[in-house]
mmCIF file of C-alpha atoms in Angstrom:
data_model
loop_
_atom_site.group_PDB
_atom_site.id
_atom_site.type_symbol
_atom_site.label_atom_id
_atom_site.label_comp_id
_atom_site.label_asym_id
_atom_site.label_seq_id
_atom_site.Cartn_x
_atom_site.Cartn_y
_atom_site.Cartn_z
ATOM 1 C CA MET M 1 38.168 4.178 0.440
ATOM 2 C CA PRO M 2 41.091 6.107 -1.111
ATOM 3 C CA SER M 3 43.249 7.930 1.487
ATOM 4 C CA SER M 4 42.711 11.234 -0.363
ATOM 5 C CA THR M 5 38.922 10.890 0.029
ATOM 6 C CA LEU M 6 39.285 9.960 3.671
ATOM 7 C CA SER M 7 41.580 12.936 4.317
ATOM 8 C CA ARG M 8 39.139 15.311 2.621
ATOM 9 C CA ARG M 9 36.182 14.035 4.660
ATOM 10 C CA ILE M 10 38.090 14.368 7.933
ATOM 11 C CA SER M 11 39.037 17.948 7.022
ATOM 12 C CA LEU M 12 35.355 18.746 6.305
ATOM 13 C CA LEU M 13 34.362 17.166 9.618
ATOM 14 C CA GLU M 14 36.951 19.242 11.528
ATOM 15 C CA LYS M 15 35.720 22.380 9.778
ATOM 16 C CA GLU M 16 32.108 21.611 10.701
ATOM 17 C CA ILE M 17 32.959 20.867 14.361
ATOM 18 C CA GLY M 18 35.455 23.696 14.699
ATOM 19 C CA LEU M 19 38.124 21.524 16.373
ATOM 20 C CA ARG M 20 41.123 19.599 15.088
ATOM 21 C CA LEU M 21 40.519 15.853 15.452
ATOM 22 C CA ILE M 22 43.808 14.512 14.055
ATOM 23 C CA ARG M 23 47.301 15.842 14.626
ATOM 24 C CA ARG M 24 49.264 15.421 11.416
ATOM 25 C CA SER M 25 53.041 15.238 10.990
ATOM 26 C CA THR M 26 55.316 13.945 8.245
ATOM 27 C CA ARG M 27 55.801 10.707 10.157
ATOM 28 C CA LYS M 28 52.406 9.875 11.629
ATOM 29 C CA LEU M 29 48.818 10.789 12.357
ATOM 30 C CA GLU M 30 47.454 10.732 15.898
ATOM 31 C CA LEU M 31 44.166 11.687 17.511
ATOM 32 C CA THR M 32 43.902 14.900 19.471
ATOM 33 C CA GLU M 33 42.040 14.912 22.796
ATOM 34 C CA ALA M 34 38.926 16.063 20.957
ATOM 35 C CA GLY M 35 39.519 13.376 18.336
ATOM 36 C CA LYS M 36 39.747 10.635 20.994
ATOM 37 C CA LEU M 37 36.506 11.797 22.619
ATOM 38 C CA TYR M 38 34.733 12.005 19.263
ATOM 39 C CA PHE M 39 36.003 8.575 18.252
ATOM 40 C CA GLU M 40 34.855 6.901 21.502
ATOM 41 C CA ARG M 41 31.376 8.441 21.344
ATOM 42 C CA SER M 42 31.043 7.669 17.635
ATOM 43 C CA ASN M 43 32.053 4.067 18.261
ATOM 44 C CA ASN M 44 29.182 3.725 20.749
ATOM 45 C CA ILE M 45 26.756 5.110 18.160
ATOM 46 C CA ILE M 46 28.041 2.670 15.542
ATOM 47 C CA ASP M 47 27.641 -0.239 17.985
ATOM 48 C CA GLU M 48 24.061 0.827 18.730
ATOM 49 C CA ALA M 49 23.292 1.102 15.019
ATOM 50 C CA ARG M 50 24.761 -2.363 14.447
ATOM 51 C CA ASN M 51 22.676 -3.793 17.315
ATOM 52 C CA ALA M 52 19.560 -2.131 15.873
ATOM 53 C CA HIS M 53 20.350 -3.656 12.486
ATOM 54 C CA PHE M 54 20.666 -7.144 14.000
ATOM 55 C CA LEU M 55 17.447 -6.610 15.984
ATOM 56 C CA LEU M 56 15.539 -5.651 12.829
ATOM 57 C CA ASN M 57 16.946 -8.703 11.056
ATOM 58 C CA ASP M 58 15.591 -10.820 13.920
ATOM 59 C CA LEU M 59 12.170 -9.183 13.540
ATOM 60 C CA LEU M 60 12.231 -10.000 9.864
ATOM 61 C CA SER M 61 13.347 -13.597 10.235
ATOM 62 C CA LYS M 62 11.851 -14.724 13.581
ATOM 63 C CA PRO M 63 8.137 -14.642 14.469
ATOM 64 C CA VAL M 64 8.323 -12.716 17.767
ATOM 65 C CA GLY M 65 6.680 -9.626 19.222
ATOM 66 C CA ASN M 66 3.254 -8.068 19.643
ATOM 67 C CA LEU M 67 0.830 -8.296 16.719
ATOM 68 C CA ARG M 68 -1.589 -5.345 16.668
ATOM 69 C CA ILE M 69 -4.733 -6.039 14.630
ATOM 70 C CA SER M 70 -7.894 -4.038 13.938
ATOM 71 C CA LEU M 71 -10.837 -6.246 13.010
ATOM 72 C CA PRO M 72 -14.673 -6.212 12.936
ATOM 73 C CA THR M 73 -16.335 -7.580 16.072
ATOM 74 C CA ASP M 74 -18.872 -10.256 15.159
ATOM 75 C CA PHE M 75 -17.032 -11.595 12.148
ATOM 76 C CA SER M 76 -13.931 -12.012 14.314
ATOM 77 C CA ILE M 77 -15.802 -13.829 17.068
ATOM 78 C CA TYR M 78 -17.213 -16.399 14.639
ATOM 79 C CA TYR M 79 -14.426 -16.645 12.069
ATOM 80 C CA ILE M 80 -11.117 -15.193 13.266
ATOM 81 C CA ALA M 81 -10.975 -16.288 16.927
ATOM 82 C CA PRO M 82 -10.384 -20.011 16.153
ATOM 83 C CA ALA M 83 -7.727 -19.060 13.584
ATOM 84 C CA ILE M 84 -5.869 -16.839 16.076
ATOM 85 C CA VAL M 85 -5.877 -19.619 18.679
ATOM 86 C CA ALA M 86 -4.526 -22.122 16.138
ATOM 87 C CA PHE M 87 -1.801 -19.669 15.060
ATOM 88 C CA SER M 88 -0.795 -18.808 18.647
ATOM 89 C CA LYS M 89 -0.221 -22.491 19.433
ATOM 90 C CA LYS M 90 2.260 -22.702 16.544
ATOM 91 C CA HIS M 91 4.014 -19.419 17.465
ATOM 92 C CA PRO M 92 4.077 -19.011 21.275
ATOM 93 C CA ASP M 93 6.460 -16.005 21.147
ATOM 94 C CA ILE M 94 3.852 -13.811 19.456
ATOM 95 C CA THR M 95 1.354 -11.855 21.557
ATOM 96 C CA PHE M 96 -1.823 -10.198 20.301
ATOM 97 C CA GLN M 97 -3.425 -6.811 20.754
ATOM 98 C CA LEU M 98 -6.890 -6.910 19.172
ATOM 99 C CA ASP M 99 -8.919 -3.779 18.480
ATOM 100 C CA MET M 100 -12.513 -4.811 17.733
ATOM 101 C CA THR M 101 -13.825 -1.771 15.961
ATOM 102 C CA PRO M 102 -15.886 -0.943 12.860
ATOM 103 C CA ARG M 103 -14.157 2.424 12.363
ATOM 104 C CA LYS M 104 -11.753 3.050 9.515
ATOM 105 C CA VAL M 105 -8.298 2.678 11.028
ATOM 106 C CA ASP M 106 -5.495 4.846 9.645
ATOM 107 C CA LEU M 107 -2.779 2.259 9.039
ATOM 108 C CA ILE M 108 -0.196 4.910 8.260
ATOM 109 C CA ASN M 109 -0.653 7.005 11.409
ATOM 110 C CA GLU M 110 -1.968 4.441 13.913
ATOM 111 C CA PRO M 111 0.094 1.634 15.480
ATOM 112 C CA PHE M 112 -1.492 -1.385 13.753
ATOM 113 C CA ASP M 113 0.344 -4.155 11.934
ATOM 114 C CA LEU M 114 -2.681 -5.121 9.878
ATOM 115 C CA VAL M 115 -6.406 -4.517 9.452
ATOM 116 C CA ILE M 116 -9.110 -7.023 8.496
ATOM 117 C CA ARG M 117 -12.125 -5.574 6.699
ATOM 118 C CA ILE M 118 -15.265 -6.861 4.967
ATOM 119 C CA GLY M 119 -16.402 -5.635 1.562
ATOM 120 C CA GLU M 120 -14.696 -4.358 -1.549
ATOM 121 C CA MET M 121 -11.636 -2.256 -0.776
ATOM 122 C CA PRO M 122 -11.252 1.243 -2.240
ATOM 123 C CA ASN M 123 -7.986 2.147 -3.956
ATOM 124 C CA SER M 124 -6.364 3.621 -0.839
ATOM 125 C CA GLY M 125 -2.694 2.962 -1.641
ATOM 126 C CA LEU M 126 -2.601 0.229 1.027
ATOM 127 C CA ILE M 127 -1.603 -3.365 0.282
ATOM 128 C CA SER M 128 -4.688 -5.621 0.295
ATOM 129 C CA ARG M 129 -4.897 -9.409 0.183
ATOM 130 C CA HIS M 130 -8.102 -11.375 -0.286
ATOM 131 C CA MET M 131 -8.645 -13.711 2.659
ATOM 132 C CA LEU M 132 -12.013 -15.400 2.034
ATOM 133 C CA SER M 133 -15.500 -15.049 0.599
ATOM 134 C CA MET M 134 -18.496 -15.638 2.880
ATOM 135 C CA ASN M 135 -21.649 -17.306 1.566
ATOM 136 C CA ARG M 136 -24.794 -15.418 2.561
ATOM 137 C CA TYR M 137 -28.388 -16.646 2.738
ATOM 138 C CA LEU M 138 -31.774 -15.397 3.937
ATOM 139 C CA TYR M 139 -32.950 -16.345 7.432
ATOM 140 C CA ALA M 140 -35.898 -15.772 9.732
ATOM 141 C CA SER M 141 -37.124 -17.219 13.010
ATOM 142 C CA PRO M 142 -39.803 -19.966 12.966
ATOM 143 C CA GLU M 143 -41.991 -17.655 15.063
ATOM 144 C CA TYR M 144 -41.793 -14.870 12.466
ATOM 145 C CA LEU M 145 -42.618 -17.295 9.638
ATOM 146 C CA ARG M 146 -45.629 -18.697 11.537
ATOM 147 C CA LYS M 147 -47.031 -15.192 11.988
ATOM 148 C CA ASN M 148 -46.187 -13.748 8.576
ATOM 149 C CA GLY M 149 -45.883 -16.705 6.226
ATOM 150 C CA GLU M 150 -42.807 -17.928 4.391
ATOM 151 C CA PRO M 151 -41.784 -16.149 1.144
ATOM 152 C CA ALA M 152 -41.863 -18.340 -1.956
ATOM 153 C CA HIS M 153 -40.342 -15.790 -4.318
ATOM 154 C CA PRO M 154 -37.862 -12.904 -3.871
ATOM 155 C CA LEU M 155 -40.594 -10.346 -4.675
ATOM 156 C CA ASP M 156 -42.522 -11.629 -1.634
ATOM 157 C CA LEU M 157 -39.792 -10.104 0.539
ATOM 158 C CA GLU M 158 -41.092 -6.618 -0.274
ATOM 159 C CA LYS M 159 -44.195 -7.420 1.821
ATOM 160 C CA HIS M 160 -42.070 -8.491 4.789
ATOM 161 C CA SER M 161 -40.097 -6.750 7.498
ATOM 162 C CA CYS M 162 -36.406 -6.896 6.530
ATOM 163 C CA LEU M 163 -33.470 -6.521 8.886
ATOM 164 C CA VAL M 164 -30.756 -4.685 6.985
ATOM 165 C CA MET M 165 -27.079 -4.052 7.660
ATOM 166 C CA ASN M 166 -26.416 -0.306 7.674
ATOM 167 C CA THR M 167 -23.784 -0.462 4.918
ATOM 168 C CA PRO M 168 -23.625 0.953 1.367
ATOM 169 C CA LEU M 169 -23.970 -2.627 0.086
ATOM 170 C CA GLU M 170 -27.390 -3.151 1.713
ATOM 171 C CA ASN M 171 -28.835 0.344 2.125
ATOM 172 C CA ASP M 172 -29.963 0.294 -1.514
ATOM 173 C CA GLY M 173 -31.594 -3.112 -1.147
ATOM 174 C CA TRP M 174 -30.698 -6.756 -1.688
ATOM 175 C CA ASN M 175 -29.590 -8.139 -5.055
ATOM 176 C CA ILE M 176 -31.078 -11.638 -5.243
ATOM 177 C CA VAL M 177 -30.816 -14.061 -8.173
ATOM 178 C CA PHE M 178 -33.718 -16.492 -8.642
ATOM 179 C CA ASP M 179 -34.188 -18.704 -11.734
ATOM 180 C CA ASN M 180 -31.293 -16.803 -13.377
ATOM 181 C CA ILE M 181 -33.126 -13.480 -12.966
ATOM 182 C CA LEU M 182 -31.700 -10.676 -10.818
ATOM 183 C CA TYR M 183 -34.175 -9.006 -8.466
ATOM 184 C CA LYS M 184 -33.493 -5.767 -6.627
ATOM 185 C CA ILE M 185 -35.401 -6.142 -3.383
ATOM 186 C CA LYS M 186 -36.088 -3.280 -1.024
ATOM 187 C CA GLY M 187 -38.284 -4.584 1.760
ATOM 188 C CA LYS M 188 -39.803 -2.669 4.651
ATOM 189 C CA SER M 189 -37.043 -2.033 7.158
ATOM 190 C CA ARG M 190 -37.714 -0.720 10.664
ATOM 191 C CA TYR M 191 -34.154 -1.494 11.729
ATOM 192 C CA LYS M 192 -30.841 -0.689 10.103
ATOM 193 C CA ILE M 193 -27.992 -2.101 12.169
ATOM 194 C CA ASN M 194 -24.211 -1.995 11.790
ATOM 195 C CA ASN M 195 -23.610 -5.000 14.042
ATOM 196 C CA VAL M 196 -24.071 -8.574 12.808
ATOM 197 C CA GLY M 197 -24.623 -9.944 16.309
ATOM 198 C CA MET M 198 -27.491 -7.520 16.918
ATOM 199 C CA LEU M 199 -28.913 -8.267 13.460
ATOM 200 C CA CYS M 200 -28.912 -11.978 14.272
ATOM 201 C CA ARG M 201 -30.487 -11.322 17.662
ATOM 202 C CA PHE M 202 -33.333 -9.277 16.165
ATOM 203 C CA ALA M 203 -34.000 -12.052 13.658
ATOM 204 C CA ILE M 204 -34.141 -14.635 16.479
ATOM 205 C CA LEU M 205 -36.608 -12.371 18.337
ATOM 206 C CA GLY M 206 -38.937 -12.519 15.338
ATOM 207 C CA GLU M 207 -38.431 -8.970 14.093
ATOM 208 C CA GLY M 208 -37.941 -9.844 10.450
ATOM 209 C CA ILE M 209 -35.971 -11.543 7.681
ATOM 210 C CA THR M 210 -32.247 -10.969 7.426
ATOM 211 C CA LEU M 211 -29.358 -11.677 5.084
ATOM 212 C CA MET M 212 -26.469 -13.251 6.953
ATOM 213 C CA ALA M 213 -23.247 -15.207 6.544
ATOM 214 C CA GLU M 214 -23.838 -18.955 6.691
ATOM 215 C CA GLU M 215 -21.255 -19.512 9.436
ATOM 216 C CA ILE M 216 -22.930 -17.027 11.771
ATOM 217 C CA ALA M 217 -26.439 -18.439 11.247
ATOM 218 C CA LYS M 218 -25.413 -22.109 11.479
ATOM 219 C CA PRO M 219 -25.404 -22.422 15.332
ATOM 220 C CA GLU M 220 -28.796 -20.705 15.568
ATOM 221 C CA ILE M 221 -30.248 -23.041 12.929
ATOM 222 C CA GLN M 222 -28.983 -26.052 14.873
ATOM 223 C CA LEU M 223 -30.748 -24.698 17.971
ATOM 224 C CA GLY M 224 -33.963 -24.179 16.015
ATOM 225 C CA LYS M 225 -33.878 -20.405 16.483
ATOM 226 C CA LEU M 226 -33.465 -19.552 12.791
ATOM 227 C CA LYS M 227 -34.556 -21.143 9.528
ATOM 228 C CA GLN M 228 -33.128 -20.587 6.061
ATOM 229 C CA ILE M 229 -35.674 -19.326 3.530
ATOM 230 C CA LEU M 230 -35.603 -19.196 -0.273
ATOM 231 C CA PRO M 231 -32.668 -21.662 -0.364
ATOM 232 C CA SER M 232 -32.644 -21.725 -4.189
ATOM 233 C CA CYS M 233 -31.836 -17.993 -4.291
ATOM 234 C CA SER M 234 -28.255 -16.794 -4.563
ATOM 235 C CA VAL M 235 -26.902 -13.576 -3.088
ATOM 236 C CA GLU M 236 -23.614 -11.802 -3.674
ATOM 237 C CA ASN M 237 -20.923 -13.148 -1.355
ATOM 238 C CA LEU M 238 -19.000 -10.898 1.003
ATOM 239 C CA SER M 239 -15.252 -10.643 0.467
ATOM 240 C CA VAL M 240 -12.866 -10.254 3.383
ATOM 241 C CA TYR M 241 -9.507 -8.524 2.969
ATOM 242 C CA ILE M 242 -6.309 -8.118 4.971
ATOM 243 C CA LEU M 243 -4.742 -4.664 4.705
ATOM 244 C CA THR M 244 -1.165 -3.630 5.489
ATOM 245 C CA GLU M 245 0.664 -0.347 4.981
ATOM 246 C CA ASN M 246 3.210 -1.897 2.612
ATOM 247 C CA LYS M 247 4.751 -5.203 1.572
ATOM 248 C CA LEU M 248 7.779 -4.877 3.887
ATOM 249 C CA THR M 249 6.367 -6.532 6.998
ATOM 250 C CA PRO M 250 8.133 -8.346 9.868
ATOM 251 C CA ALA M 251 7.948 -12.121 10.147
ATOM 252 C CA LYS M 252 5.150 -12.040 12.750
ATOM 253 C CA THR M 253 2.882 -10.124 10.329
ATOM 254 C CA SER M 254 3.665 -11.970 7.100
ATOM 255 C CA LEU M 255 3.402 -15.365 8.822
ATOM 256 C CA PHE M 256 0.022 -14.489 10.319
ATOM 257 C CA ILE M 257 -1.326 -13.240 6.976
ATOM 258 C CA ASP M 258 -0.150 -16.396 5.189
ATOM 259 C CA PHE M 259 -1.627 -18.534 7.969
ATOM 260 C CA LEU M 260 -5.054 -16.840 7.738
ATOM 261 C CA CYS M 261 -5.214 -17.199 3.961
ATOM 262 C CA ASP M 262 -4.253 -20.906 4.172
ATOM 263 C CA TYR M 263 -6.639 -21.474 7.116
ATOM 264 C CA PHE M 264 -9.681 -20.230 5.187
ATOM 265 C CA ARG M 265 -8.628 -21.873 1.930
ATOM 266 C CA LYS M 266 -9.127 -25.324 3.452
#
């Protein structure tokens, strides 16, 4: 910095403080008592700022710290839990704070590093990354099918009791493709539920036919509690997204996001 610029800035600083910081003579410059005090305190501030800078660099380059995640309950139990365990074994210095909630988290004003959500994401200004697509099929309990018969065509579903997720995607009915024809099915629905675990439980108890992710139904099928119906039908898959406030994330967050995307790509 040119000495003239430095001299001008010191003069402005003295004017703002109201005290002389440097005693000037033709031979030398020396700090006044106020100048010494100001210099010592300022040095401490500069050291703290430098330490903070190094600390932030560590956060960016080393996967350490507490990872705060908001994620949907049942999906996380079936899908995310094994992935978190696998990630934690690779990165033992990262801890987890998991908020299992269906509510819409405010990433800007709430202390979360990332949010995992199911369904198409609105244009919210947040950074979204597609994590996986879940295959969905129709299921019912053997008991329900014995009592009510097994549908042979999507239109048969309109005569059955249907267990529906209370979401915009399903409230208007199910879009089912059969023999290359799209059918909009709106069956009789006594229950509308916003919890996949409860939906699965009602289906097991023989309360109706439900549309569910394959991974969630698989253990119940193996136990003989659920049976897939209309296997030749295809239903729109559910997309799962990871949301962050912006692209500038610490190492713990970016590593976890990359790990999840690779984990479900296999």
